[in-house]
PDB file of C-alpha atoms in Angstrom:
ATOM      1  CA  UNK A 280       0.862  17.181  93.850  1.00 48.00           C
ATOM      2  CA  UNK A 281       1.617  18.394  97.479  1.00 43.00           C
ATOM      3  CA  UNK A 282      -0.168  21.449  98.523  1.00 46.00           C
ATOM      4  CA  UNK A 283       2.575  22.509 101.086  1.00 47.00           C
ATOM      5  CA  UNK A 284       6.085  22.350  99.789  1.00 52.00           C
ATOM      6  CA  UNK A 285       9.180  21.880 102.046  1.00 51.00           C
ATOM      7  CA  UNK A 286      12.110  24.350 101.847  1.00 53.00           C
ATOM      8  CA  UNK A 287      15.225  23.203 100.438  1.00 51.00           C
ATOM      9  CA  UNK A 288      17.104  23.048 103.875  1.00 53.00           C
ATOM     10  CA  UNK A 289      14.359  21.205 105.462  1.00 51.00           C
ATOM     11  CA  UNK A 290      14.277  18.518 102.485  1.00 50.00           C
ATOM     12  CA  UNK A 291      18.063  18.076 102.782  1.00 55.00           C
ATOM     13  CA  UNK A 292      17.578  17.545 106.740  1.00 50.00           C
ATOM     14  CA  UNK A 293      14.924  15.114 105.950  1.00 49.00           C
ATOM     15  CA  UNK A 294      16.823  13.041 103.543  1.00 49.00           C
ATOM     16  CA  UNK A 295      20.068  13.060 105.876  1.00 52.00           C
ATOM     17  CA  UNK A 296      17.907  11.462 108.714  1.00 50.00           C
ATOM     18  CA  UNK A 297      16.608   8.295 107.439  1.00 49.00           C
ATOM     19  CA  UNK A 298      16.370   6.880 110.894  1.00 49.00           C
ATOM     20  CA  UNK A 299      13.610   9.529 111.794  1.00 49.00           C
ATOM     21  CA  UNK A 300      11.694   9.092 108.628  1.00 46.00           C
ATOM     22  CA  UNK A 301      12.715   5.869 107.045  1.00 48.00           C
ATOM     23  CA  UNK A 302       9.773   4.985 104.898  1.00 47.00           C
ATOM     24  CA  UNK A 303       9.026   8.469 103.923  1.00 45.00           C
ATOM     25  CA  UNK A 304      12.779   9.231 102.812  1.00 42.00           C
ATOM     26  CA  UNK A 305      12.786   6.082 100.572  1.00 40.00           C
ATOM     27  CA  UNK A 306       9.495   6.872  99.080  1.00 43.00           C
ATOM     28  CA  UNK A 307      10.585  10.561  98.309  1.00 39.00           C
ATOM     29  CA  UNK A 308      14.001   9.458  96.955  1.00 41.00           C
ATOM     30  CA  UNK A 309      12.261   6.963  94.602  1.00 43.00           C
ATOM     31  CA  UNK A 310       9.912   9.635  93.550  1.00 41.00           C
ATOM     32  CA  UNK A 311      12.989  12.041  92.773  1.00 41.00           C
ATOM     33  CA  UNK A 312      14.781   9.472  90.902  1.00 38.00           C
ATOM     34  CA  UNK A 313      11.769   8.545  88.821  1.00 43.00           C
ATOM     35  CA  UNK A 314      10.586  12.042  88.143  1.00 39.00           C
ATOM     36  CA  UNK A 315      14.076  13.237  87.013  1.00 40.00           C
ATOM     37  CA  UNK A 316      14.675  10.775  84.054  1.00 42.00           C
ATOM     38  CA  UNK A 317      11.012  11.328  82.856  1.00 39.00           C
ATOM     39  CA  UNK A 318      11.405  15.151  82.906  1.00 39.00           C
ATOM     40  CA  UNK A 319      14.866  15.039  81.147  1.00 40.00           C
ATOM     41  CA  UNK A 320      13.474  12.628  78.320  1.00 41.00           C
ATOM     42  CA  UNK A 321      10.596  14.876  77.667  1.00 40.00           C
ATOM     43  CA  UNK A 322      12.691  18.128  77.768  1.00 40.00           C
ATOM     44  CA  UNK A 323      15.484  16.648  75.487  1.00 42.00           C
ATOM     45  CA  UNK A 324      13.588  14.369  73.106  1.00 45.00           C
ATOM     46  CA  UNK A 325      14.442  15.550  69.422  1.00 46.00           C
ATOM     47  CA  UNK A 326      11.574  16.522  67.411  1.00 48.00           C
ATOM     48  CA  UNK A 327      10.828  14.426  64.221  1.00 48.00           C
ATOM     49  CA  UNK A 328      11.728  16.230  61.016  1.00 46.00           C
ATOM     50  CA  UNK A 329       8.834  17.913  59.322  1.00 46.00           C
ATOM     51  CA  UNK A 330      10.228  16.812  55.917  1.00 44.00           C
ATOM     52  CA  UNK A 331      10.422  13.099  56.712  1.00 43.00           C
ATOM     53  CA  UNK A 332       7.961  11.897  54.148  1.00 46.00           C
ATOM     54  CA  UNK A 333       8.592  14.497  51.419  1.00 45.00           C
ATOM     55  CA  UNK A 334      11.301  12.699  49.806  1.00 46.00           C
ATOM     56  CA  UNK A 335       9.476   9.259  49.119  1.00 48.00           C
ATOM     57  CA  UNK A 336       6.651  11.336  47.773  1.00 48.00           C
ATOM     58  CA  UNK A 337       8.876  13.075  45.230  1.00 47.00           C
ATOM     59  CA  UNK A 338      10.265   9.765  44.207  1.00 42.00           C
ATOM     60  CA  UNK A 339       7.099   8.268  43.670  1.00 48.00           C
ATOM     61  CA  UNK A 340       5.911  11.190  41.467  1.00 46.00           C
ATOM     62  CA  UNK A 341       9.036  11.124  39.457  1.00 47.00           C
ATOM     63  CA  UNK A 342       8.615   7.184  38.938  1.00 49.00           C
ATOM     64  CA  UNK A 343       4.943   7.653  37.649  1.00 51.00           C
ATOM     65  CA  UNK A 344       6.106  10.505  35.312  1.00 50.00           C
ATOM     66  CA  UNK A 345       8.951   8.326  33.867  1.00 49.00           C
ATOM     67  CA  UNK A 346       6.410   5.464  33.459  1.00 52.00           C
ATOM     68  CA  UNK A 347       3.823   7.506  31.586  1.00 47.00           C
ATOM     69  CA  UNK A 348       6.581   8.872  29.443  1.00 47.00           C
ATOM     70  CA  UNK A 349       7.813   5.597  28.502  1.00 47.00           C
ATOM     71  CA  UNK A 350       4.393   4.147  27.643  1.00 48.00           C
ATOM     72  CA  UNK A 351       3.541   7.122  25.555  1.00 48.00           C
ATOM     73  CA  UNK A 352       6.861   6.677  23.592  1.00 46.00           C
ATOM     74  CA  UNK A 353       6.139   3.022  22.970  1.00 46.00           C
ATOM     75  CA  UNK A 354       2.683   3.498  21.657  1.00 46.00           C
ATOM     76  CA  UNK A 355       3.642   6.480  19.306  1.00 43.00           C
ATOM     77  CA  UNK A 356       6.752   4.269  17.958  1.00 45.00           C
ATOM     78  CA  UNK A 357       4.545   1.120  17.395  1.00 44.00           C
ATOM     79  CA  UNK A 358       2.018   3.347  15.329  1.00 47.00           C
ATOM     80  CA  UNK A 359       4.640   4.946  13.286  1.00 44.00           C
ATOM     81  CA  UNK A 360       6.263   1.528  12.348  1.00 45.00           C
ATOM     82  CA  UNK A 361       3.104  -0.315  11.245  1.00 46.00           C
ATOM     83  CA  UNK A 362       1.649   2.638   9.182  1.00 45.00           C
ATOM     84  CA  UNK A 363       4.019   2.040   6.079  1.00 43.00           C
ATOM     85  CA  UNK A 364       3.234  -1.728   6.148  1.00 45.00           C
ATOM     86  CA  UNK A 365      -0.375  -0.956   5.901  1.00 43.00           C
ATOM     87  CA  UNK A 366       0.130   1.366   2.977  1.00 38.00           C
ATOM     88  CA  UNK A 367       2.496  -1.113   1.185  1.00 40.00           C
ATOM     89  CA  UNK A 368      -0.132  -3.802   1.475  1.00 39.00           C
ATOM     90  CA  UNK A 369      -2.452  -1.764  -0.812  1.00 41.00           C
ATOM     91  CA  UNK A 370      -0.199  -1.767  -3.707  1.00 40.00           C
ATOM     92  CA  UNK A 371      -0.543  -4.724  -6.452  1.00 43.00           C
ATOM     93  CA  UNK A 372      -3.279  -4.211  -8.847  1.00 46.00           C
ATOM     94  CA  UNK A 373      -3.991  -5.890 -12.322  1.00 52.00           C
ATOM     95  CA  UNK A 374      -2.212  -4.087 -15.339  1.00 69.00           C
ATOM     96  CA  UNK A 375      -4.351  -5.407 -18.251  1.00 82.00           C
ATOM     97  CA  UNK A 376      -7.997  -6.122 -18.523  1.00 89.00           C
ATOM     98  CA  UNK A 377      -7.099  -9.107 -20.665  1.00 92.00           C
ATOM     99  CA  UNK A 378      -4.649 -10.724 -18.163  1.00 92.00           C
ATOM    100  CA  UNK A 379      -5.049 -14.366 -17.994  1.00 90.00           C
ATOM    101  CA  UNK A 380      -6.432 -14.802 -21.389  1.00 90.00           C
ATOM    102  CA  UNK A 381      -6.326 -18.207 -22.882  1.00 92.00           C
ATOM    103  CA  UNK A 382      -6.416 -19.845 -26.414  1.00 92.00           C
ATOM    104  CA  UNK A 383     -10.109 -20.242 -26.201  1.00 93.00           C
ATOM    105  CA  UNK A 384     -10.709 -16.426 -25.631  1.00 95.00           C
ATOM    106  CA  UNK A 385      -7.836 -15.315 -28.106  1.00 97.00           C
ATOM    107  CA  UNK A 386      -8.948 -17.450 -31.107  1.00 95.00           C
ATOM    108  CA  UNK A 387     -12.280 -18.870 -30.341  1.00 95.00           C
ATOM    109  CA  UNK A 388     -13.036 -20.103 -33.876  1.00 94.00           C
ATOM    110  CA  UNK A 389      -9.662 -21.640 -34.368  1.00 92.00           C
ATOM    111  CA  UNK A 390      -7.047 -21.092 -37.254  1.00 94.00           C
ATOM    112  CA  UNK A 391      -7.874 -21.675 -40.805  1.00 94.00           C
ATOM    113  CA  UNK A 392      -5.255 -22.622 -43.358  1.00 94.00           C
ATOM    114  CA  UNK A 393      -1.367 -22.568 -43.005  1.00 96.00           C
ATOM    115  CA  UNK A 394       0.082 -20.097 -40.416  1.00 97.00           C
ATOM    116  CA  UNK A 395       2.862 -17.631 -41.106  1.00 98.00           C
ATOM    117  CA  UNK A 396       5.400 -15.920 -38.697  1.00 97.00           C
ATOM    118  CA  UNK A 397       7.710 -12.914 -38.740  1.00 97.00           C
ATOM    119  CA  UNK A 398      10.283 -11.826 -36.225  1.00 97.00           C
ATOM    120  CA  UNK A 399       9.362  -8.371 -34.400  1.00 97.00           C
ATOM    121  CA  UNK A 400      11.443  -5.559 -33.491  1.00 98.00           C
ATOM    122  CA  UNK A 401      11.014  -3.132 -30.567  1.00 97.00           C
ATOM    123  CA  UNK A 402       8.827  -0.710 -32.866  1.00 98.00           C
ATOM    124  CA  UNK A 403       6.640  -3.611 -34.058  1.00 98.00           C
ATOM    125  CA  UNK A 404       6.016  -4.703 -30.441  1.00 98.00           C
ATOM    126  CA  UNK A 405       5.118  -1.243 -29.501  1.00 98.00           C
ATOM    127  CA  UNK A 406       2.639  -0.925 -32.301  1.00 98.00           C
ATOM    128  CA  UNK A 407       1.106  -4.163 -31.283  1.00 98.00           C
ATOM    129  CA  UNK A 408       0.814  -3.068 -27.712  1.00 98.00           C
ATOM    130  CA  UNK A 409      -0.917   0.100 -28.780  1.00 98.00           C
ATOM    131  CA  UNK A 410      -3.457  -2.034 -30.603  1.00 98.00           C
ATOM    132  CA  UNK A 411      -4.086  -4.389 -27.599  1.00 98.00           C
ATOM    133  CA  UNK A 412      -4.595  -1.357 -25.440  1.00 97.00           C
ATOM    134  CA  UNK A 413      -6.996   0.291 -27.774  1.00 98.00           C
ATOM    135  CA  UNK A 414      -9.162  -2.878 -27.525  1.00 98.00           C
ATOM    136  CA  UNK A 415      -9.023  -2.697 -23.760  1.00 97.00           C
ATOM    137  CA  UNK A 416      -9.947   0.770 -23.699  1.00 97.00           C
ATOM    138  CA  UNK A 417     -13.093   0.105 -25.614  1.00 97.00           C
ATOM    139  CA  UNK A 418     -14.021  -2.815 -23.615  1.00 96.00           C
ATOM    140  CA  UNK A 419     -13.789  -5.214 -26.495  1.00 97.00           C
ATOM    141  CA  UNK A 420     -12.851  -9.052 -26.089  1.00 97.00           C
ATOM    142  CA  UNK A 421      -9.347 -10.478 -26.463  1.00 97.00           C
ATOM    143  CA  UNK A 422     -10.449 -12.016 -29.789  1.00 98.00           C
ATOM    144  CA  UNK A 423     -10.963  -8.440 -31.055  1.00 98.00           C
ATOM    145  CA  UNK A 424      -7.252  -7.761 -30.230  1.00 98.00           C
ATOM    146  CA  UNK A 425      -6.269 -10.701 -31.988  1.00 98.00           C
ATOM    147  CA  UNK A 426      -8.117  -9.882 -35.108  1.00 98.00           C
ATOM    148  CA  UNK A 427      -6.695  -6.257 -35.116  1.00 98.00           C
ATOM    149  CA  UNK A 428      -3.217  -7.379 -34.695  1.00 98.00           C
ATOM    150  CA  UNK A 429      -3.391 -10.071 -37.589  1.00 98.00           C
ATOM    151  CA  UNK A 430      -4.944  -7.556 -39.878  1.00 98.00           C
ATOM    152  CA  UNK A 431      -2.152  -5.053 -39.133  1.00 98.00           C
ATOM    153  CA  UNK A 432       0.394  -7.965 -39.782  1.00 98.00           C
ATOM    154  CA  UNK A 433      -1.129  -8.503 -43.228  1.00 98.00           C
ATOM    155  CA  UNK A 434      -1.433  -4.718 -44.223  1.00 97.00           C
ATOM    156  CA  UNK A 435       1.985  -3.327 -42.809  1.00 97.00           C
ATOM    157  CA  UNK A 436       3.893  -6.028 -40.849  1.00 98.00           C
ATOM    158  CA  UNK A 437       2.931  -4.019 -37.671  1.00 98.00           C
ATOM    159  CA  UNK A 438       4.980  -0.960 -39.188  1.00 98.00           C
ATOM    160  CA  UNK A 439       3.346   2.404 -38.946  1.00 97.00           C
ATOM    161  CA  UNK A 440       3.991   3.502 -42.543  1.00 96.00           C
ATOM    162  CA  UNK A 441       3.806   7.216 -43.066  1.00 94.00           C
ATOM    163  CA  UNK A 442       4.554   7.312 -46.752  1.00 92.00           C
ATOM    164  CA  UNK A 443       1.609   5.842 -49.050  1.00 90.00           C
ATOM    165  CA  UNK A 444       2.455   2.702 -50.827  1.00 84.00           C
ATOM    166  CA  UNK A 445      -1.043   1.914 -52.482  1.00 85.00           C
ATOM    167  CA  UNK A 446      -2.754   4.921 -53.312  1.00 90.00           C
ATOM    168  CA  UNK A 447      -3.159   7.207 -50.260  1.00 93.00           C
ATOM    169  CA  UNK A 448      -3.110   4.405 -47.737  1.00 96.00           C
ATOM    170  CA  UNK A 449      -1.295   5.048 -44.558  1.00 97.00           C
ATOM    171  CA  UNK A 450      -0.433   3.646 -41.151  1.00 97.00           C
ATOM    172  CA  UNK A 451      -0.768   0.116 -39.397  1.00 98.00           C
ATOM    173  CA  UNK A 452      -3.926  -0.757 -41.194  1.00 98.00           C
ATOM    174  CA  UNK A 453      -3.323   1.020 -44.523  1.00 97.00           C
ATOM    175  CA  UNK A 454      -6.428   3.178 -44.256  1.00 97.00           C
ATOM    176  CA  UNK A 455      -7.100   5.711 -46.713  1.00 95.00           C
ATOM    177  CA  UNK A 456      -7.945   9.512 -45.960  1.00 96.00           C
ATOM    178  CA  UNK A 457      -9.704   9.637 -49.087  1.00 95.00           C
ATOM    179  CA  UNK A 458     -12.172   6.918 -47.887  1.00 95.00           C
ATOM    180  CA  UNK A 459     -13.049   8.836 -44.768  1.00 95.00           C
ATOM    181  CA  UNK A 460     -10.761   6.884 -42.218  1.00 97.00           C
ATOM    182  CA  UNK A 461      -9.300  10.213 -40.947  1.00 96.00           C
ATOM    183  CA  UNK A 462      -6.525  12.899 -41.865  1.00 97.00           C
ATOM    184  CA  UNK A 463      -3.095  11.565 -42.641  1.00 96.00           C
ATOM    185  CA  UNK A 464      -1.655  12.649 -39.381  1.00 96.00           C
ATOM    186  CA  UNK A 465      -4.550  10.669 -37.475  1.00 97.00           C
ATOM    187  CA  UNK A 466      -3.924   7.541 -39.348  1.00 97.00           C
ATOM    188  CA  UNK A 467      -0.264   7.711 -38.403  1.00 97.00           C
ATOM    189  CA  UNK A 468      -1.366   7.701 -34.743  1.00 98.00           C
ATOM    190  CA  UNK A 469      -1.285   4.058 -33.906  1.00 98.00           C
ATOM    191  CA  UNK A 470      -3.940   4.401 -31.148  1.00 98.00           C
ATOM    192  CA  UNK A 471      -6.295   6.252 -33.372  1.00 98.00           C
ATOM    193  CA  UNK A 472      -5.912   3.867 -36.432  1.00 98.00           C
ATOM    194  CA  UNK A 473      -6.530   0.746 -34.132  1.00 98.00           C
ATOM    195  CA  UNK A 474      -9.704   2.325 -32.742  1.00 98.00           C
ATOM    196  CA  UNK A 475     -10.875   3.279 -36.219  1.00 98.00           C
ATOM    197  CA  UNK A 476     -10.474  -0.402 -37.130  1.00 98.00           C
ATOM    198  CA  UNK A 477     -11.913  -1.849 -33.824  1.00 98.00           C
ATOM    199  CA  UNK A 478     -15.132   0.264 -33.991  1.00 97.00           C
ATOM    200  CA  UNK A 479     -15.967  -1.099 -37.544  1.00 98.00           C
ATOM    201  CA  UNK A 480     -15.824  -4.725 -36.514  1.00 98.00           C
ATOM    202  CA  UNK A 481     -19.157  -6.513 -37.295  1.00 97.00           C
ATOM    203  CA  UNK A 482     -21.428  -7.160 -34.227  1.00 95.00           C
ATOM    204  CA  UNK A 483     -21.094 -10.884 -34.486  1.00 95.00           C
ATOM    205  CA  UNK A 484     -17.445 -10.939 -34.984  1.00 97.00           C
ATOM    206  CA  UNK A 485     -17.114 -13.289 -31.962  1.00 96.00           C
ATOM    207  CA  UNK A 486     -18.417 -16.196 -33.850  1.00 96.00           C
ATOM    208  CA  UNK A 487     -16.725 -15.432 -37.178  1.00 97.00           C
ATOM    209  CA  UNK A 488     -13.530 -16.771 -38.461  1.00 97.00           C
ATOM    210  CA  UNK A 489     -10.822 -14.172 -38.260  1.00 98.00           C
ATOM    211  CA  UNK A 490     -10.333 -13.477 -41.862  1.00 97.00           C
ATOM    212  CA  UNK A 491     -14.075 -12.991 -42.463  1.00 98.00           C
ATOM    213  CA  UNK A 492     -14.308 -10.557 -39.550  1.00 98.00           C
ATOM    214  CA  UNK A 493     -11.152  -8.657 -40.906  1.00 98.00           C
ATOM    215  CA  UNK A 494     -12.418  -8.541 -44.422  1.00 98.00           C
ATOM    216  CA  UNK A 495     -15.754  -7.102 -43.282  1.00 97.00           C
ATOM    217  CA  UNK A 496     -13.765  -3.870 -42.228  1.00 98.00           C
ATOM    218  CA  UNK A 497     -10.980  -3.963 -44.717  1.00 97.00           C
ATOM    219  CA  UNK A 498     -12.767  -5.011 -47.820  1.00 94.00           C
ATOM    220  CA  UNK A 499      -9.567  -5.831 -49.419  1.00 93.00           C
ATOM    221  CA  UNK A 500      -9.016  -7.741 -52.878  1.00 90.00           C
ATOM    222  CA  UNK A 501      -8.307 -10.987 -51.066  1.00 94.00           C
ATOM    223  CA  UNK A 502      -9.637 -11.427 -47.232  1.00 94.00           C
ATOM    224  CA  UNK A 503      -8.449 -14.911 -47.072  1.00 96.00           C
ATOM    225  CA  UNK A 504      -4.836 -13.687 -46.552  1.00 97.00           C
ATOM    226  CA  UNK A 505      -5.585 -12.334 -43.077  1.00 98.00           C
ATOM    227  CA  UNK A 506      -6.078 -15.856 -41.653  1.00 97.00           C
ATOM    228  CA  UNK A 507      -2.433 -16.845 -42.015  1.00 98.00           C
ATOM    229  CA  UNK A 508      -1.493 -14.577 -39.063  1.00 98.00           C
ATOM    230  CA  UNK A 509      -4.088 -15.623 -36.575  1.00 98.00           C
ATOM    231  CA  UNK A 510      -1.709 -17.991 -34.528  1.00 97.00           C
ATOM    232  CA  UNK A 511       1.196 -15.552 -34.164  1.00 98.00           C
ATOM    233  CA  UNK A 512      -1.317 -12.629 -33.504  1.00 98.00           C
ATOM    234  CA  UNK A 513      -2.825 -14.479 -30.633  1.00 98.00           C
ATOM    235  CA  UNK A 514       0.584 -15.324 -29.282  1.00 97.00           C
ATOM    236  CA  UNK A 515       1.553 -11.602 -29.315  1.00 98.00           C
ATOM    237  CA  UNK A 516      -1.687 -10.593 -27.481  1.00 98.00           C
ATOM    238  CA  UNK A 517      -1.149 -13.202 -24.902  1.00 97.00           C
ATOM    239  CA  UNK A 518       2.513 -12.164 -24.356  1.00 96.00           C
ATOM    240  CA  UNK A 519       1.584  -8.377 -24.044  1.00 97.00           C
ATOM    241  CA  UNK A 520      -1.393  -8.868 -21.554  1.00 95.00           C
ATOM    242  CA  UNK A 521       0.169 -11.778 -19.402  1.00 91.00           C
ATOM    243  CA  UNK A 522       3.839 -10.165 -18.783  1.00 82.00           C
TER     244      UNK A 522
END
């Protein structure tokens, strides 16, 4: 920068006389032209907006929040949907301890003599079911259930008789209160009567013929009559436990 500045009138005279100062006039003119634009540019250049980068940051934050929300919703929905399937998978369980019983387990000693059959109504099926359930509850064998059903078929045709027809005999097994089997009301309860019979089976009943095991409990006048019901009794037990 020049230490001694010209006055305005001297500068105009200087510029208007290029012949006296040709080189200096051109140089100053060039400086004047070059300086003016630079000064104008610096003075008038618009300032950059202070909020130029705020919008992108806000958009990015909004997008991140939306993504997180969507992921959380998907995770929650998947967990809720799979829970019932897991619960449902735990449902099926066996309904009978004797399920899958075969002829070998239902009549291990085989039948003796000719066999008889009767047609059962709903009450008789219900009574037979009570006998089978009693054997299961006592953790006996399927053969024990066959013996008990056959015995009841001979004694009462699987009918729960509540009126004595032979002395004071009552119920499915024609058990007598006077002989210590229980009270009349107890003997007319199919479950009680069945368990009273089953707990008196001989310890070796599994290897005994059906009529011998039944007669050991009942002490009837003709024990061989129980054998005629073995085939149908085994079929009844199989139907109850396998359906």
